[in-house]
PDB file of N, CA and C in Angstrom:
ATOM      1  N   UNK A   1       1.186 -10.899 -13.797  1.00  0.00           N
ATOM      2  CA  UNK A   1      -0.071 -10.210 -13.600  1.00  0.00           C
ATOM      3  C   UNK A   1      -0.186  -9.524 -12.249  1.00  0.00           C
ATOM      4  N   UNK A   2       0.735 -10.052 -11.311  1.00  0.00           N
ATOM      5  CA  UNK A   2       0.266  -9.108  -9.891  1.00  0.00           C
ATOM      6  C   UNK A   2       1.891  -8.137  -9.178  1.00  0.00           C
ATOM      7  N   UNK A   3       1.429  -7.464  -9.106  1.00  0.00           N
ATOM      8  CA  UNK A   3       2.773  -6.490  -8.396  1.00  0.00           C
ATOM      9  C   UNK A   3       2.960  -6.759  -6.971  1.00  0.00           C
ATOM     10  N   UNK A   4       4.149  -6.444  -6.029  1.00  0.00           N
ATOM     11  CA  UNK A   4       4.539  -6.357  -4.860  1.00  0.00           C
ATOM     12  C   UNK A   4       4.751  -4.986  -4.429  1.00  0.00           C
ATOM     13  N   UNK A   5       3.982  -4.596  -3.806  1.00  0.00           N
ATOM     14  CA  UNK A   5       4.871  -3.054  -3.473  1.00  0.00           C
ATOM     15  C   UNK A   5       5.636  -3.523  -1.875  1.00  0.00           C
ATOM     16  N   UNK A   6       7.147  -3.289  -2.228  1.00  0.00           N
ATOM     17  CA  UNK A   6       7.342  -3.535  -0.646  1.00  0.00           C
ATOM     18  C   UNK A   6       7.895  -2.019  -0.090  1.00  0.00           C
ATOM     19  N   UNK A   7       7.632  -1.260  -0.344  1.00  0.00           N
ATOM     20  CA  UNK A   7       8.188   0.200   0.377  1.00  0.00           C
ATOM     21  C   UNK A   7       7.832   1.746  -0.147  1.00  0.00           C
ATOM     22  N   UNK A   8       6.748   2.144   0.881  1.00  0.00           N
ATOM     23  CA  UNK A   8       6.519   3.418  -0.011  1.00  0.00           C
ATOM     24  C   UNK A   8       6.784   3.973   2.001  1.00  0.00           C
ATOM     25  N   UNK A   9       7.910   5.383   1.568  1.00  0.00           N
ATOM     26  CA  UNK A   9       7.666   5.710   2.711  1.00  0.00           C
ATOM     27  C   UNK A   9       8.088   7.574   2.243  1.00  0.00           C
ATOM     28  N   UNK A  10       6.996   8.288   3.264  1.00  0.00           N
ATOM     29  CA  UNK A  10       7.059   9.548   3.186  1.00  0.00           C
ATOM     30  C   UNK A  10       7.992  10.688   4.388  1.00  0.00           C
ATOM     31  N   UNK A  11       8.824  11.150   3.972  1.00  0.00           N
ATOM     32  CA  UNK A  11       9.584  11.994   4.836  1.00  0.00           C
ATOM     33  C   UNK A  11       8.244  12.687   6.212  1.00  0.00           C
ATOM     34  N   UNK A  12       8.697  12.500   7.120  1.00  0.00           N
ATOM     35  CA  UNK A  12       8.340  12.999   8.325  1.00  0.00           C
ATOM     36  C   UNK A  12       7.382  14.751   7.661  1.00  0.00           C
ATOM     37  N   UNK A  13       8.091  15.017   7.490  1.00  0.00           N
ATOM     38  CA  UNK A  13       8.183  16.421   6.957  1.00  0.00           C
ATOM     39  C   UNK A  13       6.685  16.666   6.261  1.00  0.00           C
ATOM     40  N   UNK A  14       6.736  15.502   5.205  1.00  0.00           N
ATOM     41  CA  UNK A  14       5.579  15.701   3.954  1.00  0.00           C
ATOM     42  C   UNK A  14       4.330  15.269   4.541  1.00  0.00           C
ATOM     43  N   UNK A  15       4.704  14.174   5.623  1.00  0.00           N
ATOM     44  CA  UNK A  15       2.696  13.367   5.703  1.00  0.00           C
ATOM     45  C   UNK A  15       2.035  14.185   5.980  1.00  0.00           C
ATOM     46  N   UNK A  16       0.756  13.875   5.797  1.00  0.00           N
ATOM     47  CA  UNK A  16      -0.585  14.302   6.065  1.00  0.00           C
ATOM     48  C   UNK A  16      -0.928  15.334   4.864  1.00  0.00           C
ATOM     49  N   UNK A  17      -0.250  15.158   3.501  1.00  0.00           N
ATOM     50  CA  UNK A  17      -0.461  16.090   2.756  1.00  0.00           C
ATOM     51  C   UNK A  17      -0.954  15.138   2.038  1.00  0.00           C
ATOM     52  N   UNK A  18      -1.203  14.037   1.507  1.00  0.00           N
ATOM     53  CA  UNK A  18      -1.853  13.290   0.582  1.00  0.00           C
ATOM     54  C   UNK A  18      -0.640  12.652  -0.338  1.00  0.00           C
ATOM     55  N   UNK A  19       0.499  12.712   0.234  1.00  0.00           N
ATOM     56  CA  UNK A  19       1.592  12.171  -1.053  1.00  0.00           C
ATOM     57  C   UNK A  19       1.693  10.997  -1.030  1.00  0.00           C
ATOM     58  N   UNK A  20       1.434   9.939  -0.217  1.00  0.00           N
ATOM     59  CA  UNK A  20       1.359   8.973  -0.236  1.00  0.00           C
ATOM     60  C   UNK A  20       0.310   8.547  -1.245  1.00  0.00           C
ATOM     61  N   UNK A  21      -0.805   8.797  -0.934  1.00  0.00           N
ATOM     62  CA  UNK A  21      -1.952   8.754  -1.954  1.00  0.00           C
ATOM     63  C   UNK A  21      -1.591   9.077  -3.213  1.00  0.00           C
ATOM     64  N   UNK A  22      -1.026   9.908  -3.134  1.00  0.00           N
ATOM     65  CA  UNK A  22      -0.905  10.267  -5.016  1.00  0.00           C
ATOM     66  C   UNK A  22       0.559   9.406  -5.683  1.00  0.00           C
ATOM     67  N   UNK A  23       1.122   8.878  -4.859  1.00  0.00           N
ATOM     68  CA  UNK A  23       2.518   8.509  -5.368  1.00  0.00           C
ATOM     69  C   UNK A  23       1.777   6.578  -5.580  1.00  0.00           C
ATOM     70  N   UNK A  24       1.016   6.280  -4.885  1.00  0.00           N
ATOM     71  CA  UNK A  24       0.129   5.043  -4.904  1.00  0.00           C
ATOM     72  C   UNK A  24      -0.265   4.923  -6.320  1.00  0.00           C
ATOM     73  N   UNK A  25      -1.525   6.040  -6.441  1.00  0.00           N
ATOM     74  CA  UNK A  25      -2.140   6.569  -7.727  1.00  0.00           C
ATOM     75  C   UNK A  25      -1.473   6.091  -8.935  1.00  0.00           C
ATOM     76  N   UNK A  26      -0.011   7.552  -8.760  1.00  0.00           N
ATOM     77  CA  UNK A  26       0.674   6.776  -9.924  1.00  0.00           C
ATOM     78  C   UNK A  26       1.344   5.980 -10.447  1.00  0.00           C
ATOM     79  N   UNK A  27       1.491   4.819  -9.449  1.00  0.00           N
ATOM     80  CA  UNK A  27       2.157   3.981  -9.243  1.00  0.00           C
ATOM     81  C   UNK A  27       1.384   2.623 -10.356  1.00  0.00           C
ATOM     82  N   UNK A  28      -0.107   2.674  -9.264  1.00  0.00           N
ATOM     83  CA  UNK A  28      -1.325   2.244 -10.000  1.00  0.00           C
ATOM     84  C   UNK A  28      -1.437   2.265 -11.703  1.00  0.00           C
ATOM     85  N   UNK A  29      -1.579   3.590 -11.779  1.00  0.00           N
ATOM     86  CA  UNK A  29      -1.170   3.815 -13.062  1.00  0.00           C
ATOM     87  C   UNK A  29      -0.640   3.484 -14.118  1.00  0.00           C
ATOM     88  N   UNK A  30       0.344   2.778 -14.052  1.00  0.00           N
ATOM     89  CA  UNK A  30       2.057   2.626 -14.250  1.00  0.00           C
ATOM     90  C   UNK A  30       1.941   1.191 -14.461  1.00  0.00           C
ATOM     91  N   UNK A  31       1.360   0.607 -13.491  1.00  0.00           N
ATOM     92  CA  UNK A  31       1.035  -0.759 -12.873  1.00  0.00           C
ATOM     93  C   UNK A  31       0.165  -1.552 -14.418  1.00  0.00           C
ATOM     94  N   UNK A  32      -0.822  -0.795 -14.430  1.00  0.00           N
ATOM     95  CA  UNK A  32      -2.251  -0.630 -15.031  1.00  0.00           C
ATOM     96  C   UNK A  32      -1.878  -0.817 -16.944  1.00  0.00           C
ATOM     97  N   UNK A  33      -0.783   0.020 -17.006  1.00  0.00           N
ATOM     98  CA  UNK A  33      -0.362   0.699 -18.200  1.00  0.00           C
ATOM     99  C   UNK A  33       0.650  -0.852 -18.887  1.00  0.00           C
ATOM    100  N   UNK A  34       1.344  -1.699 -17.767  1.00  0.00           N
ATOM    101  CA  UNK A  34       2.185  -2.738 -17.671  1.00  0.00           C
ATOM    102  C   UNK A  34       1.531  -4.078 -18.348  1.00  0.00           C
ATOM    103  N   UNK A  35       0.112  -3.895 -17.683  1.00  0.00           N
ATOM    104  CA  UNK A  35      -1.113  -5.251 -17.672  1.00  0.00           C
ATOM    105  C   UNK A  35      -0.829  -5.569 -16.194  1.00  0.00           C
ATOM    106  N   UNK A  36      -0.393  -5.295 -15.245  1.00  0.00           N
ATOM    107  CA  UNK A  36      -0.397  -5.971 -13.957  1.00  0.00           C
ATOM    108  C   UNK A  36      -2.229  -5.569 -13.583  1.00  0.00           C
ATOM    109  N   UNK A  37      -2.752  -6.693 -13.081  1.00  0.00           N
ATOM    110  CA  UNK A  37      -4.208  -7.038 -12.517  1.00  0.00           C
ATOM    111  C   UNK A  37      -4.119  -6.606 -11.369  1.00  0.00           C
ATOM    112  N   UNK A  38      -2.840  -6.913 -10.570  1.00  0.00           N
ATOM    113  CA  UNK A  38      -3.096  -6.937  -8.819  1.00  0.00           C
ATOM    114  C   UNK A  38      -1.743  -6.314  -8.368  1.00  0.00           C
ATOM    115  N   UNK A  39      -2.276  -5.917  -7.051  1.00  0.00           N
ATOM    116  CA  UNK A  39      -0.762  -5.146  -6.297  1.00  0.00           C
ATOM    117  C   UNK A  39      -1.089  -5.813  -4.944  1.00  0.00           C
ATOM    118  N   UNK A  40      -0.005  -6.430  -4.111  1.00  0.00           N
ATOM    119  CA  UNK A  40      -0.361  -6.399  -2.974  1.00  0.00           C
ATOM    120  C   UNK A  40       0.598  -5.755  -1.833  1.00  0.00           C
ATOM    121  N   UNK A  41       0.327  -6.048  -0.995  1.00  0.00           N
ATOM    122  CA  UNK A  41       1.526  -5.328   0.224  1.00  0.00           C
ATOM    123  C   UNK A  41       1.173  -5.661   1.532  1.00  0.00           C
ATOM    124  N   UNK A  42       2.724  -5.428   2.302  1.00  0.00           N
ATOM    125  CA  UNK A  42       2.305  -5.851   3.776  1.00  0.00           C
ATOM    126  C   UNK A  42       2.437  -4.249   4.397  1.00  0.00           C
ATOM    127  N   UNK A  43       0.790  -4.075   4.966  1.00  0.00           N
ATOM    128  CA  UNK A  43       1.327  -2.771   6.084  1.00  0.00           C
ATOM    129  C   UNK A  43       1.214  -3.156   7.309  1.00  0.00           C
ATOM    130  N   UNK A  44       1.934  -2.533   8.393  1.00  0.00           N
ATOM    131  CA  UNK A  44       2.405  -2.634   9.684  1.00  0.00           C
ATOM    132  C   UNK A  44       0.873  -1.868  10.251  1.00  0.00           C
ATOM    133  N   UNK A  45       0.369  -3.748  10.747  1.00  0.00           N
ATOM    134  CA  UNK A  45      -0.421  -2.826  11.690  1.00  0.00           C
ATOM    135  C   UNK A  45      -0.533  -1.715  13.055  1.00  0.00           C
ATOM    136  N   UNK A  46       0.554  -1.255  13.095  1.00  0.00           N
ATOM    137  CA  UNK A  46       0.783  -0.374  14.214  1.00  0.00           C
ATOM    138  C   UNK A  46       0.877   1.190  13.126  1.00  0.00           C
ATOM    139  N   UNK A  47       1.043   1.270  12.083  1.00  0.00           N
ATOM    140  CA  UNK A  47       1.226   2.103  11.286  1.00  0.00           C
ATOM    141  C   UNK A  47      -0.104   2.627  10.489  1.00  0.00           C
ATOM    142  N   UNK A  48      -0.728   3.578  11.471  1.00  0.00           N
ATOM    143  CA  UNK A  48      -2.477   3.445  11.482  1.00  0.00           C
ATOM    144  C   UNK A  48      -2.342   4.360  10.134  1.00  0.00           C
ATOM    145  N   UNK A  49      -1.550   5.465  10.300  1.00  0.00           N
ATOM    146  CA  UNK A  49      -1.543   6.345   9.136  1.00  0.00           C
ATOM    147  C   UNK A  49      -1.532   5.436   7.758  1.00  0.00           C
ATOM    148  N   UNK A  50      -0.641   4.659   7.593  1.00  0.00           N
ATOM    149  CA  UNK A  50      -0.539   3.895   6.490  1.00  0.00           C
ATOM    150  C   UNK A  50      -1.789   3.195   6.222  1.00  0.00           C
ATOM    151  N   UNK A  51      -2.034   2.760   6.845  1.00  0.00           N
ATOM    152  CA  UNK A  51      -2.966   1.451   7.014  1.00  0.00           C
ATOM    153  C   UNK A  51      -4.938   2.141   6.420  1.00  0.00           C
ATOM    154  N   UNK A  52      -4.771   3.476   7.127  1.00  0.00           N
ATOM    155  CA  UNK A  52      -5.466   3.956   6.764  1.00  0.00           C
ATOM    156  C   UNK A  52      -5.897   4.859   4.993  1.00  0.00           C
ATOM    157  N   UNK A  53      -4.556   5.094   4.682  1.00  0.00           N
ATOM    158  CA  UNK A  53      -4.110   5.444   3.159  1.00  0.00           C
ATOM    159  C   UNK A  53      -4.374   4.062   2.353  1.00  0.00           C
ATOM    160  N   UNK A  54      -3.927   3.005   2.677  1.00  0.00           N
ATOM    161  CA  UNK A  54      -4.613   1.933   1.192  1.00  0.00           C
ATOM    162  C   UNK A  54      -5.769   1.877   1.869  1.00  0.00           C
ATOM    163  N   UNK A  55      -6.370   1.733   3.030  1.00  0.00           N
ATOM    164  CA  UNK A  55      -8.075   1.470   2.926  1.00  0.00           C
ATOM    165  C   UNK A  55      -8.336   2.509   1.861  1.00  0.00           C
ATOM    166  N   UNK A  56      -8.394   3.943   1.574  1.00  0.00           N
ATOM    167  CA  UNK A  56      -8.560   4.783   0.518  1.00  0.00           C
ATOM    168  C   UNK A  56      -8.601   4.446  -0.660  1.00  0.00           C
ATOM    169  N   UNK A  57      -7.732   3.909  -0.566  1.00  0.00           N
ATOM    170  CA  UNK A  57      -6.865   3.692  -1.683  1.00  0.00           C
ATOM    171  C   UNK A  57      -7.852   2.494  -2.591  1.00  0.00           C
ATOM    172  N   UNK A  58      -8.491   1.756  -1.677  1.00  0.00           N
ATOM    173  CA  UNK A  58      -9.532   0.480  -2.018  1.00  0.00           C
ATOM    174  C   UNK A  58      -8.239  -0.409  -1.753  1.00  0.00           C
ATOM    175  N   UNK A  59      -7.551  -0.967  -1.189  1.00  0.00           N
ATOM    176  CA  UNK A  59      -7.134  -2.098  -0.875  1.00  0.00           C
ATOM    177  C   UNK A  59      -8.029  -2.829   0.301  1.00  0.00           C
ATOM    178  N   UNK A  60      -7.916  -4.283   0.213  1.00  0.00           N
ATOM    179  CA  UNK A  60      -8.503  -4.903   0.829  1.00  0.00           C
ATOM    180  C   UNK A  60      -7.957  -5.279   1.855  1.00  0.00           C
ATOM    181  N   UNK A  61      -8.042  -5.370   3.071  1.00  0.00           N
ATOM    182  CA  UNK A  61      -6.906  -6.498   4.075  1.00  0.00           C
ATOM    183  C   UNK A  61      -7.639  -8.106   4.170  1.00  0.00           C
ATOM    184  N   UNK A  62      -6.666  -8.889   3.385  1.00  0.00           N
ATOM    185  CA  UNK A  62      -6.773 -10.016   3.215  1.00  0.00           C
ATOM    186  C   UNK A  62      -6.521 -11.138   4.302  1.00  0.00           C
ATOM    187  N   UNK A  63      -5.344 -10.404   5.444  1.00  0.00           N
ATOM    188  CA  UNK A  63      -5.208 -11.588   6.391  1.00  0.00           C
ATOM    189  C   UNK A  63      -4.258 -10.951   7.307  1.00  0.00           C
ATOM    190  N   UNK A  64      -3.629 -11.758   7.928  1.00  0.00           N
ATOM    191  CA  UNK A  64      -2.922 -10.663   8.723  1.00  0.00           C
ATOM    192  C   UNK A  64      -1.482 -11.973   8.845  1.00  0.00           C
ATOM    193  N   UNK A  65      -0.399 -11.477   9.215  1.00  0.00           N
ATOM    194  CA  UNK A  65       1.036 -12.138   9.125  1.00  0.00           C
ATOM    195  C   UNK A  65       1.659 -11.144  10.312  1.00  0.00           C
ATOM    196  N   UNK A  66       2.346 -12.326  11.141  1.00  0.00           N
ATOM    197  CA  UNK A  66       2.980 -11.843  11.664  1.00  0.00           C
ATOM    198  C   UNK A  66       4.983 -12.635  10.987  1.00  0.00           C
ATOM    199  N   UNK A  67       5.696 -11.444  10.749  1.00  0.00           N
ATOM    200  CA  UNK A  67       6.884 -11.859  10.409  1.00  0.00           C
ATOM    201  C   UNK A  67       8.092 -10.557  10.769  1.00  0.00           C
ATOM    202  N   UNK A  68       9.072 -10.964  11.324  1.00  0.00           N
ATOM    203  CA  UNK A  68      10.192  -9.867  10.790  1.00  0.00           C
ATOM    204  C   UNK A  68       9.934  -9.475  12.116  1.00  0.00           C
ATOM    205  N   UNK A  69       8.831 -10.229  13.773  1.00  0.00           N
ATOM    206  CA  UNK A  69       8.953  -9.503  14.611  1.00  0.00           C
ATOM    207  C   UNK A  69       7.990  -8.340  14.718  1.00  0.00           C
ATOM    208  N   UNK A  70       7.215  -8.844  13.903  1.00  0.00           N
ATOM    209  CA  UNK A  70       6.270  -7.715  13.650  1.00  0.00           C
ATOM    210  C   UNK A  70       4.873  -8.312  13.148  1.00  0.00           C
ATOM    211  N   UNK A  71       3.377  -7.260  13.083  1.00  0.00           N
ATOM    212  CA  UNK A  71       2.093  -7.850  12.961  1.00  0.00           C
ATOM    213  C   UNK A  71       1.933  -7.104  11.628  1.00  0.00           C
ATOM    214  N   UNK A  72       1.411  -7.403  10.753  1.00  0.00           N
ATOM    215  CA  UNK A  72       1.403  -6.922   9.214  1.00  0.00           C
ATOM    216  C   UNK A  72       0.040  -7.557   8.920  1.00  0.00           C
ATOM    217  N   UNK A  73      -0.872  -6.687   8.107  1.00  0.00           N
ATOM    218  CA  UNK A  73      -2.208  -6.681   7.462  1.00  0.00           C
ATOM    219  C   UNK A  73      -1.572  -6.667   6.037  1.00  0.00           C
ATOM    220  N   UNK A  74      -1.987  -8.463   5.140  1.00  0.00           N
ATOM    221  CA  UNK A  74      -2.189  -8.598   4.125  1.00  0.00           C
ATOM    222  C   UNK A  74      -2.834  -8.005   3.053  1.00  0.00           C
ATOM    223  N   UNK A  75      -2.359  -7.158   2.411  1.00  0.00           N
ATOM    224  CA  UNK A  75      -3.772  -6.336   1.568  1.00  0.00           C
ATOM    225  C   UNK A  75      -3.773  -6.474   0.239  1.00  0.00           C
ATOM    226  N   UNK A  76      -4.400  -6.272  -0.556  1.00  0.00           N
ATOM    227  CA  UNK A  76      -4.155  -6.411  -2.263  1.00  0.00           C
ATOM    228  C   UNK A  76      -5.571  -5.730  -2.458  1.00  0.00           C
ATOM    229  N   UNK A  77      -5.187  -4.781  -3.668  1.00  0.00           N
ATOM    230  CA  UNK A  77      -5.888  -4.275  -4.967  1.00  0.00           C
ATOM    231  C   UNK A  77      -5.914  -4.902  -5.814  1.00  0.00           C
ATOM    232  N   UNK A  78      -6.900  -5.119  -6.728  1.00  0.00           N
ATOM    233  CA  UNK A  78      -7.667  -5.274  -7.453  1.00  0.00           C
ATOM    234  C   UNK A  78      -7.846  -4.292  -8.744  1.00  0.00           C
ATOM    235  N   UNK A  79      -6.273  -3.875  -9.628  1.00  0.00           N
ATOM    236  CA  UNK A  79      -6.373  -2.786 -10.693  1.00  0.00           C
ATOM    237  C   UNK A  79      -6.992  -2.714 -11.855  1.00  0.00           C
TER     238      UNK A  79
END
């Protein structure tokens, strides 16, 4: 019932055009179409751009983890 997304990343080139958002979308979609209920993911809180695309997106930040050397915001949707 719940998905992992561990890697959505956009060429330098493309951000700020919304592809992240739409590649989410149809991901969602896809997800939705499966029966998966939930998606969650770790974004890098230093990675404001990102971080700011699932708030959009309606993800929640659930908690925060630090692992891998790094500070990461727990988040999960709710599909």
């Amino acid at each position: 019932d719940a998905a992992e997304l561990a890697r959505l990343v956009v060429n330098r080139d493309c951000q700020g055009k919304g592809l992240a958002f739409r590649m989410l979308s149809e991901m969602e979609e896809l997800l939705r179409e499966k029966g998966t209920k939930t998606v969650h993911l770790l974004a890098a809180k230093q990675n404001i751009p990102a971080v700011k695309t699932y708030l959009k997106a309606d993800y929640e930040i659930k908690g925060e983890v630090n692992i891998y050397g790094n500070s990461y915001f727990a988040m999960e949707k709710i599909l």
